[in-house]
Coordinates of C-alpha atoms in Angstrom, one line a residue:
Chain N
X316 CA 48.6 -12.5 90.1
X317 CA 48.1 -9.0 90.8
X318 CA 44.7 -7.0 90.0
X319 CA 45.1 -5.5 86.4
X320 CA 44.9 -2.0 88.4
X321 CA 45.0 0.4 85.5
X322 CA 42.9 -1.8 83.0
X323 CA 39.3 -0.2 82.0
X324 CA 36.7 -1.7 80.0
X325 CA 34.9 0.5 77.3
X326 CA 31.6 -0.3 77.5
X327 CA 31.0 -0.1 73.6
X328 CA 33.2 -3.3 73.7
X329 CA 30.1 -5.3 75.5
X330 CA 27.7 -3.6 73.7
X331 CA 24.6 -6.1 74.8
X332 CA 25.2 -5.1 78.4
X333 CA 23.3 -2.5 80.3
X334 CA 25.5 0.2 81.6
X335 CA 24.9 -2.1 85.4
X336 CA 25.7 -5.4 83.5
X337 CA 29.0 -3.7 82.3
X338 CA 29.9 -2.2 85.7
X339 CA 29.3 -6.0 87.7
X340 CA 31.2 -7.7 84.9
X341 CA 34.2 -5.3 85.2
X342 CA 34.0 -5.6 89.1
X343 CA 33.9 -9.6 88.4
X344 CA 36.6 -9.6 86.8
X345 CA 38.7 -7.5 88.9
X346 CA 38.9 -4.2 87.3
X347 CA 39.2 -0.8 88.5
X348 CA 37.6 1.1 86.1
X349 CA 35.3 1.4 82.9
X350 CA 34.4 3.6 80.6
X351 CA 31.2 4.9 79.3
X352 CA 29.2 6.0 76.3
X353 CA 26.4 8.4 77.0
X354 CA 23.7 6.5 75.4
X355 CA 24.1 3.4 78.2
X356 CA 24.4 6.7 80.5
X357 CA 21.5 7.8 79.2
X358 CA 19.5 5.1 79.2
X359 CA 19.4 5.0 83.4
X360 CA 20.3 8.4 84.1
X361 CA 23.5 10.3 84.6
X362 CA 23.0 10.3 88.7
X363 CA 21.8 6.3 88.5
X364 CA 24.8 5.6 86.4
X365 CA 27.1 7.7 89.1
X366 CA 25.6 5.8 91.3
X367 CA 26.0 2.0 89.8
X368 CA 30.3 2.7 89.3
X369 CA 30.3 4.4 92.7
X370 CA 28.6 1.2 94.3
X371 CA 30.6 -1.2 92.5
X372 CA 33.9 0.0 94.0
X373 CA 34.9 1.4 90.2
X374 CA 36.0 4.5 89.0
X375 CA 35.0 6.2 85.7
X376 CA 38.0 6.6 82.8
X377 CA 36.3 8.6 80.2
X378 CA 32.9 9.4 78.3
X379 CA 32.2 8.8 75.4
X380 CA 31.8 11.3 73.5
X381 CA 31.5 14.9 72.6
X382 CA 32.3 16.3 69.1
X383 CA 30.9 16.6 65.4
X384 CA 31.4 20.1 65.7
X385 CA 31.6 20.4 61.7
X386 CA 27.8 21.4 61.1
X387 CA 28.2 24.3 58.6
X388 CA 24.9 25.6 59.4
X389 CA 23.6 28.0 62.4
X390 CA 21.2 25.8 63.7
X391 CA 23.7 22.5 63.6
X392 CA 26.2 24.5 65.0
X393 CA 24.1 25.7 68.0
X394 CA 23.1 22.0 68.5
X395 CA 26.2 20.5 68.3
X396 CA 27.6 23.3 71.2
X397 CA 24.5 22.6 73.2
X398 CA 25.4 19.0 72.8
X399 CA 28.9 19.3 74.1
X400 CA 28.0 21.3 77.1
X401 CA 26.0 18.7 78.3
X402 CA 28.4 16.3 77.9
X403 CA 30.7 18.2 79.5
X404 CA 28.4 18.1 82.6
X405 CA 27.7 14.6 82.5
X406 CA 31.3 13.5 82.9
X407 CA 31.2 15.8 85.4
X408 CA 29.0 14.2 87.6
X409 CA 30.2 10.9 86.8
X410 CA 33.1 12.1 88.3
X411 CA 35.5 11.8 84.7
X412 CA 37.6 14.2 83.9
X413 CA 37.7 12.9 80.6
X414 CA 35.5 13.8 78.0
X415 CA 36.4 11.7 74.7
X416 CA 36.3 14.1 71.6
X417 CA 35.7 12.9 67.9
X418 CA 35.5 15.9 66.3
X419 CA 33.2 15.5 63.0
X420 CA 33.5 14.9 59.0
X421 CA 32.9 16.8 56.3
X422 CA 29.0 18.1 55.8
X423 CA 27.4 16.8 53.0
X424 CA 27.9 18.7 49.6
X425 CA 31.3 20.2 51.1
X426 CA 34.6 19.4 49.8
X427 CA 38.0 19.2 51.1
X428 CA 39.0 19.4 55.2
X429 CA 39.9 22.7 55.1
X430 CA 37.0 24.5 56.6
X431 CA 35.6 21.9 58.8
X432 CA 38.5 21.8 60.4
X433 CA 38.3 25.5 60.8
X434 CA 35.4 25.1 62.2
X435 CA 36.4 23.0 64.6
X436 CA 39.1 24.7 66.7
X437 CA 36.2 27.7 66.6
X438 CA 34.1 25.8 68.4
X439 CA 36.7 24.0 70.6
X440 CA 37.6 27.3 71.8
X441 CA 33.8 28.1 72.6
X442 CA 33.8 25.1 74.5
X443 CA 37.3 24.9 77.1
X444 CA 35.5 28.0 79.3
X445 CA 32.6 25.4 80.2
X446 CA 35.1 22.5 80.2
X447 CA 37.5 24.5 82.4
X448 CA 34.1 25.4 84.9
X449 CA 33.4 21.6 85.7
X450 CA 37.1 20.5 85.1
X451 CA 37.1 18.2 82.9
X452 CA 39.3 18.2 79.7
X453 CA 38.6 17.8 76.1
X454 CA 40.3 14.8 74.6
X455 CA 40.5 15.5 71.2
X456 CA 40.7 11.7 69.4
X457 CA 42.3 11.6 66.3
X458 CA 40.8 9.0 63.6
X459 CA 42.2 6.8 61.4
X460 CA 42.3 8.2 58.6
X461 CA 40.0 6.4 56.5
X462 CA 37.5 8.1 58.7
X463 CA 38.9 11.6 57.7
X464 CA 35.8 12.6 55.8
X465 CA 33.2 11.3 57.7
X466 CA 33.7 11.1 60.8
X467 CA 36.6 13.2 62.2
X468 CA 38.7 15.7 60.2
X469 CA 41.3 15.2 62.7
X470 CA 43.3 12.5 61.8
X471 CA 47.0 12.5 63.6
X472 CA 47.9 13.0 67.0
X473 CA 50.2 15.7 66.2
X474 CA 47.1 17.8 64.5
X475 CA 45.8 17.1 67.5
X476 CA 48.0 18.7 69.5
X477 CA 48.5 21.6 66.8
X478 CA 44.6 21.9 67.9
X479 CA 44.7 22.2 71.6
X480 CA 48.4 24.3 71.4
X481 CA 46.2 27.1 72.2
X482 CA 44.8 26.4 75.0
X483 CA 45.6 25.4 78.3
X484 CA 46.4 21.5 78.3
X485 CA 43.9 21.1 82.1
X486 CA 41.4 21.8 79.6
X487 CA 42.0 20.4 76.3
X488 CA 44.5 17.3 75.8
X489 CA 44.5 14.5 73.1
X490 CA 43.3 10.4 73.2
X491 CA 46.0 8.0 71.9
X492 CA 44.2 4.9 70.5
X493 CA 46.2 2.5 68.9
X494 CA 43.8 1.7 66.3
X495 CA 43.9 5.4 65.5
X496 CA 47.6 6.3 65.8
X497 CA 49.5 2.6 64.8
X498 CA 50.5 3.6 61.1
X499 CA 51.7 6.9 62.1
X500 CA 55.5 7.3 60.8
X501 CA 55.3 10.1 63.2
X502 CA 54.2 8.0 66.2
X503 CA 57.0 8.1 68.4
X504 CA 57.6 12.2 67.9
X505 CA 53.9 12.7 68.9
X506 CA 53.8 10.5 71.6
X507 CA 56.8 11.9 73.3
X508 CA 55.4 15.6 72.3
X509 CA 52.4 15.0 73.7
X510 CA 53.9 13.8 76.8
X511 CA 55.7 16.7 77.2
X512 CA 52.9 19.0 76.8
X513 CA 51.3 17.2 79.3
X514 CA 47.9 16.4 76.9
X515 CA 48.1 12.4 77.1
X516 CA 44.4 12.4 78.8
X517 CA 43.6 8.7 77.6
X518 CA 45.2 5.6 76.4
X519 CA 42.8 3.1 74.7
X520 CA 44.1 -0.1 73.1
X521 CA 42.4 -2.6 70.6
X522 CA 44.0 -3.8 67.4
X523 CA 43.5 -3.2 63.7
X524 CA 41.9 -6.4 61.9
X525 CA 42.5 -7.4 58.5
X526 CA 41.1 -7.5 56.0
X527 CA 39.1 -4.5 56.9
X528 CA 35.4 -4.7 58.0
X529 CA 32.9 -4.2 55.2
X530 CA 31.5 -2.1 58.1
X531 CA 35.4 -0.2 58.7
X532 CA 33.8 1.0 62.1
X533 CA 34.3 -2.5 63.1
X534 CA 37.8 -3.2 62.1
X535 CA 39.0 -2.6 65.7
X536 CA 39.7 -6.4 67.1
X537 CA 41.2 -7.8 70.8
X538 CA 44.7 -6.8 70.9
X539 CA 46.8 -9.5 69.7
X540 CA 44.4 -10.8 66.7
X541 CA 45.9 -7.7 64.2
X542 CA 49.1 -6.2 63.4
X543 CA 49.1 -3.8 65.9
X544 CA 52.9 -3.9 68.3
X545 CA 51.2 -3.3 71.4
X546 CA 55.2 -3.9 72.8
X547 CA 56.2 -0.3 70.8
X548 CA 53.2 1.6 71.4
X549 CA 53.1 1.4 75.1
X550 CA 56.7 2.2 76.1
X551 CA 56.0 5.0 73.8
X552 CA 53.1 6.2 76.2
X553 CA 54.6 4.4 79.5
X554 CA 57.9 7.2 78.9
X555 CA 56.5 10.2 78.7
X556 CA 55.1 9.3 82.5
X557 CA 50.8 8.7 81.7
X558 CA 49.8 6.8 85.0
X559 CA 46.8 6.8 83.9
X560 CA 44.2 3.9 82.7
X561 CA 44.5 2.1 79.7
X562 CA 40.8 1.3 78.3
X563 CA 39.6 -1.3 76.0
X564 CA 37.4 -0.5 73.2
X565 CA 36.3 -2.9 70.6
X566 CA 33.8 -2.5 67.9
X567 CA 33.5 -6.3 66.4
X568 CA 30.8 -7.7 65.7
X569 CA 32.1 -11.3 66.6
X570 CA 33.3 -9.7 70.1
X571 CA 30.1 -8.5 70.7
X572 CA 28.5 -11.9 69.9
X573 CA 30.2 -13.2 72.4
X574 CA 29.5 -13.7 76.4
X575 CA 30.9 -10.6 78.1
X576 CA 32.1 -12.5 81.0
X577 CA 34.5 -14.3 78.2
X578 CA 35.5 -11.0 76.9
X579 CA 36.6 -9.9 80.0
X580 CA 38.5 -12.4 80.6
X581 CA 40.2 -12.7 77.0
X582 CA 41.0 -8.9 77.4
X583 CA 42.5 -9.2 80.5
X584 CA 44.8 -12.1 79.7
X585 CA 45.8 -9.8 76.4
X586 CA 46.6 -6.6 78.6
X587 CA 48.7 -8.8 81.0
X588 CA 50.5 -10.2 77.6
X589 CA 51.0 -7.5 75.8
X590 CA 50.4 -4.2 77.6
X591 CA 50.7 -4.6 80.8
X592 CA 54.8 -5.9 80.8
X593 CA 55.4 -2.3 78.8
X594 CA 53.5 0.0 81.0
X595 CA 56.3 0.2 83.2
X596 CA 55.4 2.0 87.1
Chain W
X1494 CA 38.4 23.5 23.0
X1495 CA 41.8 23.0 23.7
X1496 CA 43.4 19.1 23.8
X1497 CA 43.8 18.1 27.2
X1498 CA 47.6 18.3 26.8
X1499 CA 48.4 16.3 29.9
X1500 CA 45.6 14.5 30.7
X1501 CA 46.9 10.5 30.6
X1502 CA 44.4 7.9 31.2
X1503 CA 45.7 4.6 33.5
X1504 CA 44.6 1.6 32.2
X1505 CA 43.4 0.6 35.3
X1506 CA 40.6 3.0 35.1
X1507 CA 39.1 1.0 32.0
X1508 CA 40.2 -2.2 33.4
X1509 CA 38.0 -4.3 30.6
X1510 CA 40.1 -2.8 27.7
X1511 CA 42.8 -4.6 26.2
X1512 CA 46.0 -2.2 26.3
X1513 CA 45.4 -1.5 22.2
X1514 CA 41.5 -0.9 23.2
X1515 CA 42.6 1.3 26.0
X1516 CA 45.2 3.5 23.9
X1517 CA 43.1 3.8 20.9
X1518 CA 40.3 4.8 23.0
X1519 CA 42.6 7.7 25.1
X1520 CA 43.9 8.4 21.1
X1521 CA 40.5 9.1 20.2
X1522 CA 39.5 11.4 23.4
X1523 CA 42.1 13.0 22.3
X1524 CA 44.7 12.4 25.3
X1525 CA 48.4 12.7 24.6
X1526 CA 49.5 9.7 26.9
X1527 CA 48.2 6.5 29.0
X1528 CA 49.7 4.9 32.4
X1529 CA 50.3 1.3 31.8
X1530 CA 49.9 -1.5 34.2
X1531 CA 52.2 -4.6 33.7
X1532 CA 49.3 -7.3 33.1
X1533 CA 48.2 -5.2 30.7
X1534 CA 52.0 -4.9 29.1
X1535 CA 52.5 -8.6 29.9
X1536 CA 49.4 -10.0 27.3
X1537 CA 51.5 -8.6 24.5
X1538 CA 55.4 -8.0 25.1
X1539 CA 56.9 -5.6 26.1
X1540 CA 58.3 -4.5 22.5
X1541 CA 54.7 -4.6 21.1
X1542 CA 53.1 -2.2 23.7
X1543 CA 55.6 0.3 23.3
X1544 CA 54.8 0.2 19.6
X1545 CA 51.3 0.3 19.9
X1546 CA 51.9 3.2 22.3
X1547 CA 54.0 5.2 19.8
X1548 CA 52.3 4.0 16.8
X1549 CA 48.8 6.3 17.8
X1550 CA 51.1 8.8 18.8
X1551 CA 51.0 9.1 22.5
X1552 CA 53.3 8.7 25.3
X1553 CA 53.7 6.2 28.7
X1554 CA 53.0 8.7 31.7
X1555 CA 53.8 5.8 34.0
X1556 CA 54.5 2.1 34.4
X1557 CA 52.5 0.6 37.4
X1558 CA 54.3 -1.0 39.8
X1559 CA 57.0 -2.3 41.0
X1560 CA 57.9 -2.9 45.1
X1561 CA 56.1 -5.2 47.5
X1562 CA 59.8 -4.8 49.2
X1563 CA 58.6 -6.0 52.6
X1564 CA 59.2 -9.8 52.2
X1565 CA 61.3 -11.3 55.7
X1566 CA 62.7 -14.3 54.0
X1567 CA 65.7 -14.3 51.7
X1568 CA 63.7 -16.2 49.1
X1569 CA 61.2 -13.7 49.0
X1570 CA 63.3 -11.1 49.4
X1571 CA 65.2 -12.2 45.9
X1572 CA 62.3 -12.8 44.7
X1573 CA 60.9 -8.8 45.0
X1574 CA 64.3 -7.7 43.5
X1575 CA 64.2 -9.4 40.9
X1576 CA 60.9 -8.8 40.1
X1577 CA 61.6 -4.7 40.7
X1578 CA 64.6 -5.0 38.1
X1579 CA 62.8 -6.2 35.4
X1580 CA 59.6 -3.7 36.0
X1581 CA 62.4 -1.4 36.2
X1582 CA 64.0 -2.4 32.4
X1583 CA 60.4 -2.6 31.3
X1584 CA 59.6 1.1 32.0
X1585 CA 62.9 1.8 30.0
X1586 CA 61.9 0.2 27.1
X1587 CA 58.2 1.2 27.0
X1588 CA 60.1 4.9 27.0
X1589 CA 58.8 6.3 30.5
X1590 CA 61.0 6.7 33.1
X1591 CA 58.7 6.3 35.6
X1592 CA 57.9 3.2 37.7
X1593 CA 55.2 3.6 39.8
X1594 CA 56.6 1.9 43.2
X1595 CA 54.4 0.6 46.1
X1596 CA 56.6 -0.5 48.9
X1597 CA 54.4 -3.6 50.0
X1598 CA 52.9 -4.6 53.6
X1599 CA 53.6 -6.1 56.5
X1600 CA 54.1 -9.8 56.4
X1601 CA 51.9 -12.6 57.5
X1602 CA 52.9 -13.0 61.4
X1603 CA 55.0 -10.1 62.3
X1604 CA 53.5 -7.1 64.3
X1605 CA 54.1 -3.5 64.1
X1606 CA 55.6 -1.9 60.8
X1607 CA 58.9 -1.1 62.0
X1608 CA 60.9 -4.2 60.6
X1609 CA 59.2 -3.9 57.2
X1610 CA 60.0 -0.1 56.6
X1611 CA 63.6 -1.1 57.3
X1612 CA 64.1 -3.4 54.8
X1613 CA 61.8 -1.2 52.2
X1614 CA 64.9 1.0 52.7
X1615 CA 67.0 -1.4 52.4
X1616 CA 65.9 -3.2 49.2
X1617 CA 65.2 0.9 47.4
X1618 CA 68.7 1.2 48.0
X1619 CA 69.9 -2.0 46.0
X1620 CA 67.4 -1.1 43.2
X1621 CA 68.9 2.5 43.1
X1622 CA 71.7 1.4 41.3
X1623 CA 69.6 -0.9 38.4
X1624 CA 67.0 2.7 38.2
X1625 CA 70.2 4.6 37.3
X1626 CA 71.4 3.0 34.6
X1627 CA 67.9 2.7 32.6
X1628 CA 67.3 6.2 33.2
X1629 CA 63.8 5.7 35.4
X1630 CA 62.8 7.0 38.7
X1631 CA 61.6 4.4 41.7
X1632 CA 58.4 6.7 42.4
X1633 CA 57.4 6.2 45.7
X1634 CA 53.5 6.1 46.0
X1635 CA 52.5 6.7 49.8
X1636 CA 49.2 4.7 49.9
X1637 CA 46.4 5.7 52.3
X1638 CA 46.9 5.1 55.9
X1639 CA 43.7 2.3 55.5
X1640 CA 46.5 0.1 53.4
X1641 CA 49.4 0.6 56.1
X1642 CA 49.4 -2.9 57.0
X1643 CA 48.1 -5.3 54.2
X1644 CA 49.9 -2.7 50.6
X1645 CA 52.1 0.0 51.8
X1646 CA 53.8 0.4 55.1
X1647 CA 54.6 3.7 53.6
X1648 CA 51.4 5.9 54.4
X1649 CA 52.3 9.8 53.7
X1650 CA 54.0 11.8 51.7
X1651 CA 56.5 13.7 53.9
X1652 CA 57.5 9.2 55.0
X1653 CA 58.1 8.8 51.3
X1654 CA 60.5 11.8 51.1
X1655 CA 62.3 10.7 54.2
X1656 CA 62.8 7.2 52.4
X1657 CA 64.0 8.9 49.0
X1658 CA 66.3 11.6 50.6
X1659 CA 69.5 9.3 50.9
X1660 CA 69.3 8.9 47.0
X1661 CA 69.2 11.4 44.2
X1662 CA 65.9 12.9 42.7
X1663 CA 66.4 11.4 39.4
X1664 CA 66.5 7.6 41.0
X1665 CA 63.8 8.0 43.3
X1666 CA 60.9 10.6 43.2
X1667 CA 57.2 10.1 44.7
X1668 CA 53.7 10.3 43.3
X1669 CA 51.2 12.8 44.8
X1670 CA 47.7 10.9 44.3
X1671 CA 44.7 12.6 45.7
X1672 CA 43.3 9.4 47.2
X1673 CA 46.3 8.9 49.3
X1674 CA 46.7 11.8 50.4
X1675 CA 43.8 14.7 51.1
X1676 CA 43.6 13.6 54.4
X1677 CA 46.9 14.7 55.6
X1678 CA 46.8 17.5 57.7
X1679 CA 50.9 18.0 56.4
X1680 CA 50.0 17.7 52.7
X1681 CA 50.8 21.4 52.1
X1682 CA 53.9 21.1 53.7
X1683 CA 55.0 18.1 52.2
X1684 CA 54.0 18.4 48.7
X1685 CA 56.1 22.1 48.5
X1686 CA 58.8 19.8 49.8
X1687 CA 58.6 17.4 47.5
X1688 CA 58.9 20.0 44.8
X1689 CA 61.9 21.9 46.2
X1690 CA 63.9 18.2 45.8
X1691 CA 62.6 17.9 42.9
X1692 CA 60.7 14.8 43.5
X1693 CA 57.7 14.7 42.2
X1694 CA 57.5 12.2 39.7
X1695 CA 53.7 11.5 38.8
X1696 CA 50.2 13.4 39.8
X1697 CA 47.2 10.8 40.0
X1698 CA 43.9 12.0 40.6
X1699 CA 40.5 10.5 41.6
X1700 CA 37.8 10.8 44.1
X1701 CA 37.2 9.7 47.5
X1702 CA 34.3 7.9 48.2
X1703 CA 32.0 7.4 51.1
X1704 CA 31.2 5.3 52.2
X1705 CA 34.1 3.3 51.6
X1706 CA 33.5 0.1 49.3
X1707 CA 33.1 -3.2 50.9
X1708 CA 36.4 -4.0 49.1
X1709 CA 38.2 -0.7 50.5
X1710 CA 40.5 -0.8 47.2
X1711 CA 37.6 -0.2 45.4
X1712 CA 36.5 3.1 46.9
X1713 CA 38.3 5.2 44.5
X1714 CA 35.8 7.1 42.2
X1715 CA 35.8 10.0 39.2
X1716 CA 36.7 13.7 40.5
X1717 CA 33.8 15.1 41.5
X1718 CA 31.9 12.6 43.1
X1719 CA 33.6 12.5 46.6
X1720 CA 34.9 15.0 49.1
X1721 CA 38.4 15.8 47.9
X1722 CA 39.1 19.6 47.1
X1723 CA 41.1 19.2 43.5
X1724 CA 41.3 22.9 43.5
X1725 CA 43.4 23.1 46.5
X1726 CA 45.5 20.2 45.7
X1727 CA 46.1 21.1 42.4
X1728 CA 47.3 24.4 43.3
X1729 CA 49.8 23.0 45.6
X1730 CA 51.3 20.4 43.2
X1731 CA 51.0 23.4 40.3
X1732 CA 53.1 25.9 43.0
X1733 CA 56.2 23.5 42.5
X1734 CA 56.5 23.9 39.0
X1735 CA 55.0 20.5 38.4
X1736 CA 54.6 20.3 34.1
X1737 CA 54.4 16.6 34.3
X1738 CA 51.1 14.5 32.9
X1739 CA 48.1 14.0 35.2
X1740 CA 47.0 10.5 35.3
X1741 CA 43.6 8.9 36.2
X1742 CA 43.5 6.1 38.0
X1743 CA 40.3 4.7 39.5
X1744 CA 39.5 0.9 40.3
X1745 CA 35.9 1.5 41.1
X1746 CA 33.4 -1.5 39.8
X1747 CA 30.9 1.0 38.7
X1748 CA 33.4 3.0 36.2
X1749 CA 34.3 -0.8 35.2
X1750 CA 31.0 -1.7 34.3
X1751 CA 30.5 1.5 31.8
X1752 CA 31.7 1.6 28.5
X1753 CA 35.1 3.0 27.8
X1754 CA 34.3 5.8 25.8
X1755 CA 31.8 6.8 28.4
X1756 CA 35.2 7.2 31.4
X1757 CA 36.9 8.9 29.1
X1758 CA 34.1 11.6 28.1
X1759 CA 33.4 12.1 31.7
X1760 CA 36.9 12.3 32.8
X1761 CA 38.1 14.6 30.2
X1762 CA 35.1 16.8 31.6
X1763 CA 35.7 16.2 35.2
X1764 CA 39.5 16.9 34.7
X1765 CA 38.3 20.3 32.5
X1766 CA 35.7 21.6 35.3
X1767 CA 38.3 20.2 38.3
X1768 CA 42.0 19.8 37.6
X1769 CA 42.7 22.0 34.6
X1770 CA 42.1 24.8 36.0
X1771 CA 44.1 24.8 38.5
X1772 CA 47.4 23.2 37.3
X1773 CA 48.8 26.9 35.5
X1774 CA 50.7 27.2 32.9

């Protein structure tokens, strides 16, 4: 059997392993890539943690995350661009072009979208001259929509896009996550646009769970346990020519209770199942 | 102060009432109609709600709901259509001539929603005919993307429209409710749209809440106390020349837990201070 040599693992979706515990269990199980959230970066160093993928033989397919760039306030503002910038850098050195993007809810005591979303293609703009410096792009990731208010105000791939029309797409280009993105009636159309425009920075599977979490941040499940036609989704991506990796992020609370090294493997046997046959290349 | 002309109050919002406790109590708030759920219809007969309905001089904004259209198996299939045709003569004979329509999910065991949107369309299209001759409107509800797979594999508004456009306006229509459909970053768009075809069948309001209920049907809450802008959407549904009732609709086991007369004096303020405002006319 060939190596799975486009599969990444997220490391959110081992969450009781060290960013070095991730890294060895990816290269155990054969992988070429993982990618990273800044708090295991973080908690080692973003040269160490350069370091630790670069040893292992892997390659980094995104950070997690930059964003929540809602803040309605000066001083949140400030922060949140501050923030950014050094994410930006970080994935720089890591040696990602790819720096994940959830852009923020709505600020207590503020109603409707309208003006955080406002807000945020102000601040997007403020950001793609620093993104452009260390080359690395912003990947806007729209959110399910039952996020919409608190988390991200951007909620379909095509707003997305909408979002980073202005700007040049080295710099600023759009996640598809099929947790995100699988109810979309206007999937396939912003897929294929998205394509086109060249913006596809990132491909991350899980499925969507039912019922849905009490917690709904941990509705996302291993891809074949939800309702999610991974078949559909990936030719989708696969024709408008993204060669690039397809990561594996998880939040689940009975994933993460359970051995990494048996995640690994359970993910891997999913991707070859149901992702890897439509991936085409 | 002036009557709330077209405030209607859903019987789901004071789900402990009776349907006689619930229409005396919208007689004596002083609202001119209710929206009627079929259990509620069922415990007395059809013929005796529509008189208790008339009798304290108000009208039927709505009968909730037919569809659940996505059944694969021919049993179930017959099943859904028969149940639709009968909602269908109810809504005639309780005098509205809308029927509140939500299209169903995806079935145990199948992936991906493609199959069960096809033979939604399929199955509206045999019902057209029974709508037409009782003189009531299949009005599509697009439910919140959170509900894609389990209630509705219909998930926006400008989907709904698409589904109704083979048929005329006055056999199928939508309903615009606020829950469903802040998020979308087309709402603007669609809901001029659905005013041009004159589509527009039924305006629900309630609140979004956060975080969402452990029961995520339960999240929906009185106007005001979440992050939805009724201003803005008001205004849009008001720019079409909507002049139809406004219906509350909240399943939210706090407002269950209060006394009737308590919803109704806070909703009737809630709708003064959020909605009224805004609707013209």
């Amino acid at each position: 059997m060939t190596e799975p040599s486009r599969l990444s693992l997220n490391t959110a979706t081992t969450k009781r392993w060290t960013l070095r515990e991730a890294v060895d269990g990816a290269a155990r199980a054969g992988l070429p890539a993982v990618g990273l959230w800044r708090d295991r970066v973080a908690e080692v160093g973003v040269a160490s943690a350069a370091k630790v993928v670069r040893d292992a033989g892997l390659r980094v397919s995104s950070l997690c995350r930059g964003g929540f760039l809602t803040a309605a306030d000066p001083a949140g503002a400030r922060a949140a661009l501050a923030d950014n910038r050094a994410a930006i850098a970080e994935a720089a050195a890591l040696g990602t072009d790819v720096l994940v993007v959830v852009v923020g809810g709505v600020p207590a005591g503020e109603r409707g979208l309208a003006d955080a979303r406002a807000r945020v293609a102000d601040r997007i703009a403020e950001l793609v001259p620093v993104a452009r410096e260390h080359g690395v792009r912003l990947a806007l990731e729209a959110l399910h929509p039952m996020y919409a208010a608190d988390r991200a105000v951007l909620s379909t791939l095509e707003q997305a896009l909408d979002l980073a029309a202005p700007h040049p797409a080295d710099a600023v280009a759009v996640v598809v996550d099929s947790f995100h993105v699988f109810w979309d009636p206007r999937l396939a159309v912003s897929v294929a646009r998205a394509g086109r425009e060249g913006r596809i920075a990132a491909y991350q599977v899980c499925d969507f769970l039912l019922p849905i979490a009490p917690d709904p941040l941990l509705s996302r499940g291993m891809m074949g346990d939800g309702v999610i036609d991974f078949a559909e989704l990936t030719r989708l991506v696969a024709a408008t020519g993204y060669s690039g990796d397809v990561e594996v992020e998880i939040f689940n609370a009975d994933v993460w209770a359970a051995p990494g090294d048996h995640v690994l493997a359970t993910m891997t046997a999913r991707y070859r199942e149901l992702v890897l046959p439509h991936l085409g290349g």
